[in-house]
mmCIF file with all atom_site columns, C-alpha atoms in Angstrom:
data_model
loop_
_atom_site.group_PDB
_atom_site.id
_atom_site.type_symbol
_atom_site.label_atom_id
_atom_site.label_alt_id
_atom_site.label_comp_id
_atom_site.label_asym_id
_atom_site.label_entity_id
_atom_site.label_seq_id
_atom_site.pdbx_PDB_ins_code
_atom_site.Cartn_x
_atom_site.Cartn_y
_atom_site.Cartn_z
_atom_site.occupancy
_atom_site.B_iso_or_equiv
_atom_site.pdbx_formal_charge
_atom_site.auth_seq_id
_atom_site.auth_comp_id
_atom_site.auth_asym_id
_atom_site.auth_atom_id
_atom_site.pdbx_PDB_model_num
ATOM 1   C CA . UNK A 1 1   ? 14.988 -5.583  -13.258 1.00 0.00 ? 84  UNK A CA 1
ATOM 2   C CA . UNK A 1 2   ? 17.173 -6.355  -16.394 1.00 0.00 ? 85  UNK A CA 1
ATOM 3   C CA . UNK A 1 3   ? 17.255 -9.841  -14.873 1.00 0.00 ? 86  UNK A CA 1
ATOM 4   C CA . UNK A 1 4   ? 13.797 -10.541 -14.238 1.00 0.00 ? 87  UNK A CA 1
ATOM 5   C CA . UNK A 1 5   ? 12.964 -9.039  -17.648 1.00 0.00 ? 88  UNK A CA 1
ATOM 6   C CA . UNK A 1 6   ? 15.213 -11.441 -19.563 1.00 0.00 ? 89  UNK A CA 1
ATOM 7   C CA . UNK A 1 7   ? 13.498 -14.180 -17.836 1.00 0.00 ? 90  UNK A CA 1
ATOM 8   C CA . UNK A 1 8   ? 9.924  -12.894 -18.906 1.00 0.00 ? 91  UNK A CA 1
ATOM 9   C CA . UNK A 1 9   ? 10.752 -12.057 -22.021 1.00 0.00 ? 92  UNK A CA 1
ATOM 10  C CA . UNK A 1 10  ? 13.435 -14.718 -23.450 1.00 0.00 ? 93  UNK A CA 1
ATOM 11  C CA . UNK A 1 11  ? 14.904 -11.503 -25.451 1.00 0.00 ? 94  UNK A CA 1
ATOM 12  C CA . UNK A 1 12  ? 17.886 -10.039 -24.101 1.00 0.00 ? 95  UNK A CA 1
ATOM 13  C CA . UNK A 1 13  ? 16.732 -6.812  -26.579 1.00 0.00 ? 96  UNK A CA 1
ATOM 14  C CA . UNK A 1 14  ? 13.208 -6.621  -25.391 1.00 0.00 ? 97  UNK A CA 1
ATOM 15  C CA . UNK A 1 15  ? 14.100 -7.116  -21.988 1.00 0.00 ? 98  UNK A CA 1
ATOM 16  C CA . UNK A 1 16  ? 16.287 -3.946  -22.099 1.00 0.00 ? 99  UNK A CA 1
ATOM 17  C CA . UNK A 1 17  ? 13.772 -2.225  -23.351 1.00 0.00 ? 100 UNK A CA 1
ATOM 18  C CA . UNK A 1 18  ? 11.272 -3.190  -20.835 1.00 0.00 ? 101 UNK A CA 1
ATOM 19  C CA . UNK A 1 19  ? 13.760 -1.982  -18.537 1.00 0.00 ? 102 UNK A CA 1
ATOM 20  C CA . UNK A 1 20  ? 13.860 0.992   -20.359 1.00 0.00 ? 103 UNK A CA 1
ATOM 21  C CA . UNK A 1 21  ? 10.657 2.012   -20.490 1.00 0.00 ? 104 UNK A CA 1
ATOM 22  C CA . UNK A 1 22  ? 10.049 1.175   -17.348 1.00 0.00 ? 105 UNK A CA 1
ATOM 23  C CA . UNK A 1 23  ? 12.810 3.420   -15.882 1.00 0.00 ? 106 UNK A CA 1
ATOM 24  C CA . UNK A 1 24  ? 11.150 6.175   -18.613 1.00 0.00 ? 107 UNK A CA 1
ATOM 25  C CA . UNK A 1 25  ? 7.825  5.615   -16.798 1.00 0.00 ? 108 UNK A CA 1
ATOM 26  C CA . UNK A 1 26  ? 9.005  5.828   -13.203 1.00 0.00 ? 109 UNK A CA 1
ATOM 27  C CA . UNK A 1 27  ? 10.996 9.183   -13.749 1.00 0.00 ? 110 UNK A CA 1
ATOM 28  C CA . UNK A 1 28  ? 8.317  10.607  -15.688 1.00 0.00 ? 111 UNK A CA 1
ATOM 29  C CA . UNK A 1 29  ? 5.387  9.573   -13.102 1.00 0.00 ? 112 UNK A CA 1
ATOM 30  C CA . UNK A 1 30  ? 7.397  9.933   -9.841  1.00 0.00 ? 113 UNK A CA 1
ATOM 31  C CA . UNK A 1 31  ? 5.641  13.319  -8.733  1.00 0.00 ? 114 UNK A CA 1
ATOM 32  C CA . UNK A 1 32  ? 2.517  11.229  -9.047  1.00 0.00 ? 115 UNK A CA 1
ATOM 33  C CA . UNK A 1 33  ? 3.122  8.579   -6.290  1.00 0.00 ? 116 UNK A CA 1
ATOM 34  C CA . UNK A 1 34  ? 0.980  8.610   -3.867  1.00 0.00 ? 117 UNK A CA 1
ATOM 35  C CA . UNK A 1 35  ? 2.612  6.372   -1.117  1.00 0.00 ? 118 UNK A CA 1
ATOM 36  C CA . UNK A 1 36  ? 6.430  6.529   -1.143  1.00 0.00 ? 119 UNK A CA 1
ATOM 37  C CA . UNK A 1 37  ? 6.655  3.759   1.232   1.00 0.00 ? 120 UNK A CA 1
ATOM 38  C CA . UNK A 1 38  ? 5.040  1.639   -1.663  1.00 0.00 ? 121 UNK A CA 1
ATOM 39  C CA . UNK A 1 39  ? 7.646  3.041   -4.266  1.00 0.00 ? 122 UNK A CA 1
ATOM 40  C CA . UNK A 1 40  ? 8.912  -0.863  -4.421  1.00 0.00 ? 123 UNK A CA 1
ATOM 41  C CA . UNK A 1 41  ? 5.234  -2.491  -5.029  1.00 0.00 ? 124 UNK A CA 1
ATOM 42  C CA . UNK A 1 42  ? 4.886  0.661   -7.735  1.00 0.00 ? 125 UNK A CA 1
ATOM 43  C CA . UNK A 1 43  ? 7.963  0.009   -9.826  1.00 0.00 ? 126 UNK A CA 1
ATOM 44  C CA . UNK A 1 44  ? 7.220  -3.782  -9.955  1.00 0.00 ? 127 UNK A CA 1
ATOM 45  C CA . UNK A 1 45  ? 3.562  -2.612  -11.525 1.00 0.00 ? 128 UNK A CA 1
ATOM 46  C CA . UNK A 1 46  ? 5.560  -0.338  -13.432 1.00 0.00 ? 129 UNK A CA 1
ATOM 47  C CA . UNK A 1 47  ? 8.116  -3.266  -14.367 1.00 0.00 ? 130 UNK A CA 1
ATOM 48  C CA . UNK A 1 48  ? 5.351  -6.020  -15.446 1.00 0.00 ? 131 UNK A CA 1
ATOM 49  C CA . UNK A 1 49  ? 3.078  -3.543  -17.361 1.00 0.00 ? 132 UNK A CA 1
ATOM 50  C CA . UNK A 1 50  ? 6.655  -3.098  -19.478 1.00 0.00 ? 133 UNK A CA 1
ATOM 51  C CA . UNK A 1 51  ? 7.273  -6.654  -19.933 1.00 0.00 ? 134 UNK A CA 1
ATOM 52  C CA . UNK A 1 52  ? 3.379  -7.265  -20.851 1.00 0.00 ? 135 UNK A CA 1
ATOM 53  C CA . UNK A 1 53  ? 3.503  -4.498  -23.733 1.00 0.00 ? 136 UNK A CA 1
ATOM 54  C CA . UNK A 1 54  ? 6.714  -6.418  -24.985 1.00 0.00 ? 137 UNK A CA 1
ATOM 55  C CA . UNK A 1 55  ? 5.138  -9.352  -24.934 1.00 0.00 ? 138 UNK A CA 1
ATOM 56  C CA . UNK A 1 56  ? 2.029  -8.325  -26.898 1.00 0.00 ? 139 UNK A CA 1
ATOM 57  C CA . UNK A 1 57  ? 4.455  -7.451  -29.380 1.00 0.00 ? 140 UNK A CA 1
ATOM 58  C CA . UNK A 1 58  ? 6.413  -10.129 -29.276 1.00 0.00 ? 141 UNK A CA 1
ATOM 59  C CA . UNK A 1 59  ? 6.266  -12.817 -32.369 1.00 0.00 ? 142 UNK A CA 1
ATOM 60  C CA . UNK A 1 60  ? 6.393  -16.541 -31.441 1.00 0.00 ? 143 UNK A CA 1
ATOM 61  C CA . UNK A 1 61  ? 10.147 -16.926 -31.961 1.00 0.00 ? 144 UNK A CA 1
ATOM 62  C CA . UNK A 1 62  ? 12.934 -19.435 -30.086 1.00 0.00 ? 145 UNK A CA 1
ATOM 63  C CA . UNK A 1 63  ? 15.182 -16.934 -27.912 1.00 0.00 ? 146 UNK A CA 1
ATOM 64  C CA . UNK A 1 64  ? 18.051 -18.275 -26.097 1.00 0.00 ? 147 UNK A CA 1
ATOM 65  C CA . UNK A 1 65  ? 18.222 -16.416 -22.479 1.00 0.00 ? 148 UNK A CA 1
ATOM 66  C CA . UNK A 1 66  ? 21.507 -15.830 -20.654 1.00 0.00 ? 149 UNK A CA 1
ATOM 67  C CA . UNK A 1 67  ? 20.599 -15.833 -16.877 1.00 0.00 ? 150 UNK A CA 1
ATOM 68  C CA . UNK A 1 68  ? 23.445 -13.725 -15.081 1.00 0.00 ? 151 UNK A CA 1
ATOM 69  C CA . UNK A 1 69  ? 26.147 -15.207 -13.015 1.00 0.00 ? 152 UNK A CA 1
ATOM 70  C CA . UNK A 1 70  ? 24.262 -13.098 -9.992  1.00 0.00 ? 153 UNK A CA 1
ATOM 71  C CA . UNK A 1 71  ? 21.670 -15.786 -10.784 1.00 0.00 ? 154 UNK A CA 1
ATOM 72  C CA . UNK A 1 72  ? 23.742 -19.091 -10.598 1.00 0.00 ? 155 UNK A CA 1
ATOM 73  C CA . UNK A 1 73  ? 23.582 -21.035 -7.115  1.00 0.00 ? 156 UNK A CA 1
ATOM 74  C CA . UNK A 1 74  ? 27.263 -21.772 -5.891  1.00 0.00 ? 157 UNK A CA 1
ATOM 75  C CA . UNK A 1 75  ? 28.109 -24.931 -6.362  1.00 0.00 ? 158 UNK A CA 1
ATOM 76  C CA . UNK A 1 76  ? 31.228 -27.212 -5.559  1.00 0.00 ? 159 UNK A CA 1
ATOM 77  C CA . UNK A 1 77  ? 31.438 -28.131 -9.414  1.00 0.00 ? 160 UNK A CA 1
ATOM 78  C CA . UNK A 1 78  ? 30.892 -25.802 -12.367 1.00 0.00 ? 161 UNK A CA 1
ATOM 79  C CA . UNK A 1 79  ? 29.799 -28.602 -15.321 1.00 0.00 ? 162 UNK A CA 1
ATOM 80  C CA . UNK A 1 80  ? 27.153 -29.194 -12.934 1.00 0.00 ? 163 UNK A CA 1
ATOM 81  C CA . UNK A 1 81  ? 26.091 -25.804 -12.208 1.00 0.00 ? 164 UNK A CA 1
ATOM 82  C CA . UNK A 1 82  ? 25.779 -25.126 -15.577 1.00 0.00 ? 165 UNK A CA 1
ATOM 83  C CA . UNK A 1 83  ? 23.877 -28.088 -16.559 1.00 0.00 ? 166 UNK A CA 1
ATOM 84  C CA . UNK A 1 84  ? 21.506 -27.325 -13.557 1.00 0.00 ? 167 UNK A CA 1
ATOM 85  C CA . UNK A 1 85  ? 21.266 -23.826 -14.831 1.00 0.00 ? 168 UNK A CA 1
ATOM 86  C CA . UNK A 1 86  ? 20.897 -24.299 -18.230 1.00 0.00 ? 169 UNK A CA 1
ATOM 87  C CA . UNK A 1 87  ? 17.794 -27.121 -17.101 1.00 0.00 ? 170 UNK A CA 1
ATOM 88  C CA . UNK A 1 88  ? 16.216 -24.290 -15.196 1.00 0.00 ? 171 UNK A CA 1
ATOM 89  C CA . UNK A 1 89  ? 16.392 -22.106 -17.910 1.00 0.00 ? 172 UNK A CA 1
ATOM 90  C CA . UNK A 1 90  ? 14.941 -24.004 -20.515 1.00 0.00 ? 173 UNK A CA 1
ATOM 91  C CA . UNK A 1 91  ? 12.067 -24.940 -18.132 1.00 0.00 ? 174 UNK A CA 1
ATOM 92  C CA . UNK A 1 92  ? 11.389 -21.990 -17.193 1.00 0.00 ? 175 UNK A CA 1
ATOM 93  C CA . UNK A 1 93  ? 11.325 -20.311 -21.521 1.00 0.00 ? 176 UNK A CA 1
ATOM 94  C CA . UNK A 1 94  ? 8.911  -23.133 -21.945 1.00 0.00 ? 177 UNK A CA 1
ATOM 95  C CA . UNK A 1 95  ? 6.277  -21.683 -19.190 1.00 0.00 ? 178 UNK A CA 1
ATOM 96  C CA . UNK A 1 96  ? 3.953  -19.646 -20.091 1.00 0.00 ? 179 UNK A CA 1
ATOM 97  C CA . UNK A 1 97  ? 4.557  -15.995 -19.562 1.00 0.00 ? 180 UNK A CA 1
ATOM 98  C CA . UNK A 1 98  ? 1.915  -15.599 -16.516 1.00 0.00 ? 181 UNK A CA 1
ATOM 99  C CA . UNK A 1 99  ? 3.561  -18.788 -15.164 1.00 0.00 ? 182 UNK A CA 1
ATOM 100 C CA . UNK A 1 100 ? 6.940  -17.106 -15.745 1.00 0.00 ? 183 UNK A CA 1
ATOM 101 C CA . UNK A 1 101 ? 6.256  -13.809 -14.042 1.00 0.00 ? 184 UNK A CA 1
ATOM 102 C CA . UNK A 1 102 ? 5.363  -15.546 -11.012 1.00 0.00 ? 185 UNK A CA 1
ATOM 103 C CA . UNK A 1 103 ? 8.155  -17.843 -10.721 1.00 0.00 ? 186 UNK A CA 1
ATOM 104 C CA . UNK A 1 104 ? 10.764 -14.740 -11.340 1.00 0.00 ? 187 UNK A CA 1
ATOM 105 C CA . UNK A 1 105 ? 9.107  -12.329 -8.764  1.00 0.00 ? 188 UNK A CA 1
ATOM 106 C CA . UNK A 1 106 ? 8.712  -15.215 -5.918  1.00 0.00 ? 189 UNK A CA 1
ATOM 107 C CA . UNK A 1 107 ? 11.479 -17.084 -6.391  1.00 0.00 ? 190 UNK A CA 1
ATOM 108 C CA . UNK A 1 108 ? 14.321 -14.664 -7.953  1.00 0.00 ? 191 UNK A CA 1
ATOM 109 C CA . UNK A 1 109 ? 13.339 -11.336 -6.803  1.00 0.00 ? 192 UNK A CA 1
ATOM 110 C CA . UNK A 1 110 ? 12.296 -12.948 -3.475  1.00 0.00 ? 193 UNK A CA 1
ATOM 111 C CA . UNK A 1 111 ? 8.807  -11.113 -3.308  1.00 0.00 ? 194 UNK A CA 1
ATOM 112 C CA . UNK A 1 112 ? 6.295  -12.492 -0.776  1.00 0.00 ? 195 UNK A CA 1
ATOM 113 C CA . UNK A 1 113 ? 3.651  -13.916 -2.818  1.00 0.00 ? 196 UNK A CA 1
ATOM 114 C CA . UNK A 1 114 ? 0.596  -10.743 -1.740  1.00 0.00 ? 197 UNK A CA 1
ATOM 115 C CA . UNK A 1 115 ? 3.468  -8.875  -3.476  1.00 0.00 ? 198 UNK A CA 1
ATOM 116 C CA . UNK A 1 116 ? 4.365  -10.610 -6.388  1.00 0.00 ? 199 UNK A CA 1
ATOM 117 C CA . UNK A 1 117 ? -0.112 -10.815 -6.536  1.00 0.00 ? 200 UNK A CA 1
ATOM 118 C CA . UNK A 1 118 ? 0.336  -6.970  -6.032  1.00 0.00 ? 201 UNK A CA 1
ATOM 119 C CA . UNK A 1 119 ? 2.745  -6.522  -8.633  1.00 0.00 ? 202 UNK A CA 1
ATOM 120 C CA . UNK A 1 120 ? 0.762  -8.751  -11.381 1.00 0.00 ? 203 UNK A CA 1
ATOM 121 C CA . UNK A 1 121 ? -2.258 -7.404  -10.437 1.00 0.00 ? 204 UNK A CA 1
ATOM 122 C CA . UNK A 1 122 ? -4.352 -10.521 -9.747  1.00 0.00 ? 205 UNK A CA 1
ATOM 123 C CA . UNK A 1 123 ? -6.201 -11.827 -6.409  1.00 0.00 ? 206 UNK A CA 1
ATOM 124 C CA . UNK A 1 124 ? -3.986 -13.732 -4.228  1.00 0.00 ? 207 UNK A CA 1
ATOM 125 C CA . UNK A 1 125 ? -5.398 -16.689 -4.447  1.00 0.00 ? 208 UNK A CA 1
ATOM 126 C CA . UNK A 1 126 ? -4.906 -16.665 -8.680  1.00 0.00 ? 209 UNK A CA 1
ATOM 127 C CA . UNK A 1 127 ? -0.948 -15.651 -7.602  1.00 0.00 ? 210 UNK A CA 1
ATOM 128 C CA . UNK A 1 128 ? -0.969 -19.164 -5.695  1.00 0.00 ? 211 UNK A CA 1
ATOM 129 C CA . UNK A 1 129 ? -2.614 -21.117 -7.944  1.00 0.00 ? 212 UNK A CA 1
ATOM 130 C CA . UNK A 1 130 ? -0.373 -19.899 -11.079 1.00 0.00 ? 213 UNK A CA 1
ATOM 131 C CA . UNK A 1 131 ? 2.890  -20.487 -8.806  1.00 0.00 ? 214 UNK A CA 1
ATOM 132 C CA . UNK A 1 132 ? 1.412  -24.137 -7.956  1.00 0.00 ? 215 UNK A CA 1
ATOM 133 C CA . UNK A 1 133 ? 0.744  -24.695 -11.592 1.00 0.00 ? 216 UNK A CA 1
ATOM 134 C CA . UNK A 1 134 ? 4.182  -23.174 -13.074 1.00 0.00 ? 217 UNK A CA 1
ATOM 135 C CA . UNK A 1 135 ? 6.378  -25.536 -10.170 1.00 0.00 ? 218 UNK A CA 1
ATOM 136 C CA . UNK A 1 136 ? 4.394  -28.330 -11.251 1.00 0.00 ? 219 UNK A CA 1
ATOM 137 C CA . UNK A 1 137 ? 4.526  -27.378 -15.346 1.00 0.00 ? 220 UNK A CA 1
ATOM 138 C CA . UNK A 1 138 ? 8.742  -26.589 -14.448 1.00 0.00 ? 221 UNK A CA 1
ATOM 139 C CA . UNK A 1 139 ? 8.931  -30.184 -12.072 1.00 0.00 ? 222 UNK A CA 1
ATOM 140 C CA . UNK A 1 140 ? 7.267  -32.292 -15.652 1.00 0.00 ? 223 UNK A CA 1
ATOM 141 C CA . UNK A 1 141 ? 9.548  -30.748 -17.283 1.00 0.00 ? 224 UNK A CA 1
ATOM 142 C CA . UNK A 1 142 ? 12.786 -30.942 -15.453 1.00 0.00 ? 225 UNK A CA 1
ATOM 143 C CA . UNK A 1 143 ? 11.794 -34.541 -15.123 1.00 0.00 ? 226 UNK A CA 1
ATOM 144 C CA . UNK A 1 144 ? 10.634 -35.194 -18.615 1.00 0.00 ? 227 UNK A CA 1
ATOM 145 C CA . UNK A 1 145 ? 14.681 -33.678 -19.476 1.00 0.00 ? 228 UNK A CA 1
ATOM 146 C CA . UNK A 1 146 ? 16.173 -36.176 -16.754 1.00 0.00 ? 229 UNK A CA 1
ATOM 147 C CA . UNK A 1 147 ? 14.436 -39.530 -18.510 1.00 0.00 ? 230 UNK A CA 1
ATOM 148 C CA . UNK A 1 148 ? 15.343 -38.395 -21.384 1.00 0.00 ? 231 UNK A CA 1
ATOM 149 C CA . UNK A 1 149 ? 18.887 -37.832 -20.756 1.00 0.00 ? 232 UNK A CA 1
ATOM 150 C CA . UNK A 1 150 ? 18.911 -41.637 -19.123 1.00 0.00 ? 233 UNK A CA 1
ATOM 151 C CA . UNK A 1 151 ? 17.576 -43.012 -22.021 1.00 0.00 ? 234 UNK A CA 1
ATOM 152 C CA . UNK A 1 152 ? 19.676 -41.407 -24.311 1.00 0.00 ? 235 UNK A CA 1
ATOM 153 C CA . UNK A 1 153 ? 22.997 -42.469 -21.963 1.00 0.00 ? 236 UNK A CA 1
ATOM 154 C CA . UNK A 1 154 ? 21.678 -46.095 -22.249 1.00 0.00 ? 237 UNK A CA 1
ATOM 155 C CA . UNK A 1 155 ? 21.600 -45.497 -26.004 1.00 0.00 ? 238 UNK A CA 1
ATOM 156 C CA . UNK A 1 156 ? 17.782 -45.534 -26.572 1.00 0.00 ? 239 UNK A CA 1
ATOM 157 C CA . UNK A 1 157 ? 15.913 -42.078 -27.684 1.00 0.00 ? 240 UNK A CA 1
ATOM 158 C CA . UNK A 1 158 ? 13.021 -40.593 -25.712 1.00 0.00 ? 241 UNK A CA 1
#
């Protein structure tokens, strides 16, 4: 959760307290669960309704995110798993938070997307679309990044 969270939010702080309060919110509305077997698809509701009351709170502000070595792909070379890493991360802060949330529950927490729709609360079919438009929004950017570190290397400014 604490790693999802950081990527929603952008806010290490915040994202601890998302986690917080969602923990907070599960103990205190346990008895209340209906269907244990869906205790999963419940705490991610639980989860995103945390990170959306952050966010509503939340000032426009730069952040710099930390994703957790959990996170990082294995790679043969470490400069270029960071710089790979640190891409990702900035394309991802520069989505916009209903673009983020899907990317982190699909592709980091490894929900199926009816889940991930589920967990956000939205039809299916807006889960998709948001999840085509955020790979698309993170692929511009990612590329955008790469032109612009060629023409920098060749000494011209993008």
């Amino acid at each position: 959760l604490d790693a999802a969270a950081r990527l929603i939010l952008r806010d290490p702080d915040r994202a601890q307290d998302a986690v917080q309060e969602t923990l907070v919110r599960c103990w205190r509305d346990l008895p209340t669960l209906r269907e244990p077997d869906r205790f999963d698809a419940w705490l991610n509701r639980l989860f995103l309704n945390a990170c959306k009351d952050q966010l509503r709170h939340v000032k426009r502000r730069s952040v710099e995110v930390m994703l957790p070595e959990t996170l990082a792909t294995a790679m043969p070379d470490a400069q270029a798993a960071f710089a790979d890493r640190d891409q990702i991360e900035r394309g991802i802060s520069r989505l916009d938070p209903e673009h983020r949330v899907v990317i982190v529950l699909h592709y980091f927490l490894d929900l199926p997307l009816p889940d991930a729709a589920t967990a956000m609360g939205v039809p299916l079919g807006t889960a998709k679309s948001r999840l085509h438009r955020a790979t698309q929004a993170l692929r511009a950017t990612l590329d955008a990044d790469a032109r612009g570190q060629v023409a920098h290397s060749e000494g011209r400014f993008a």
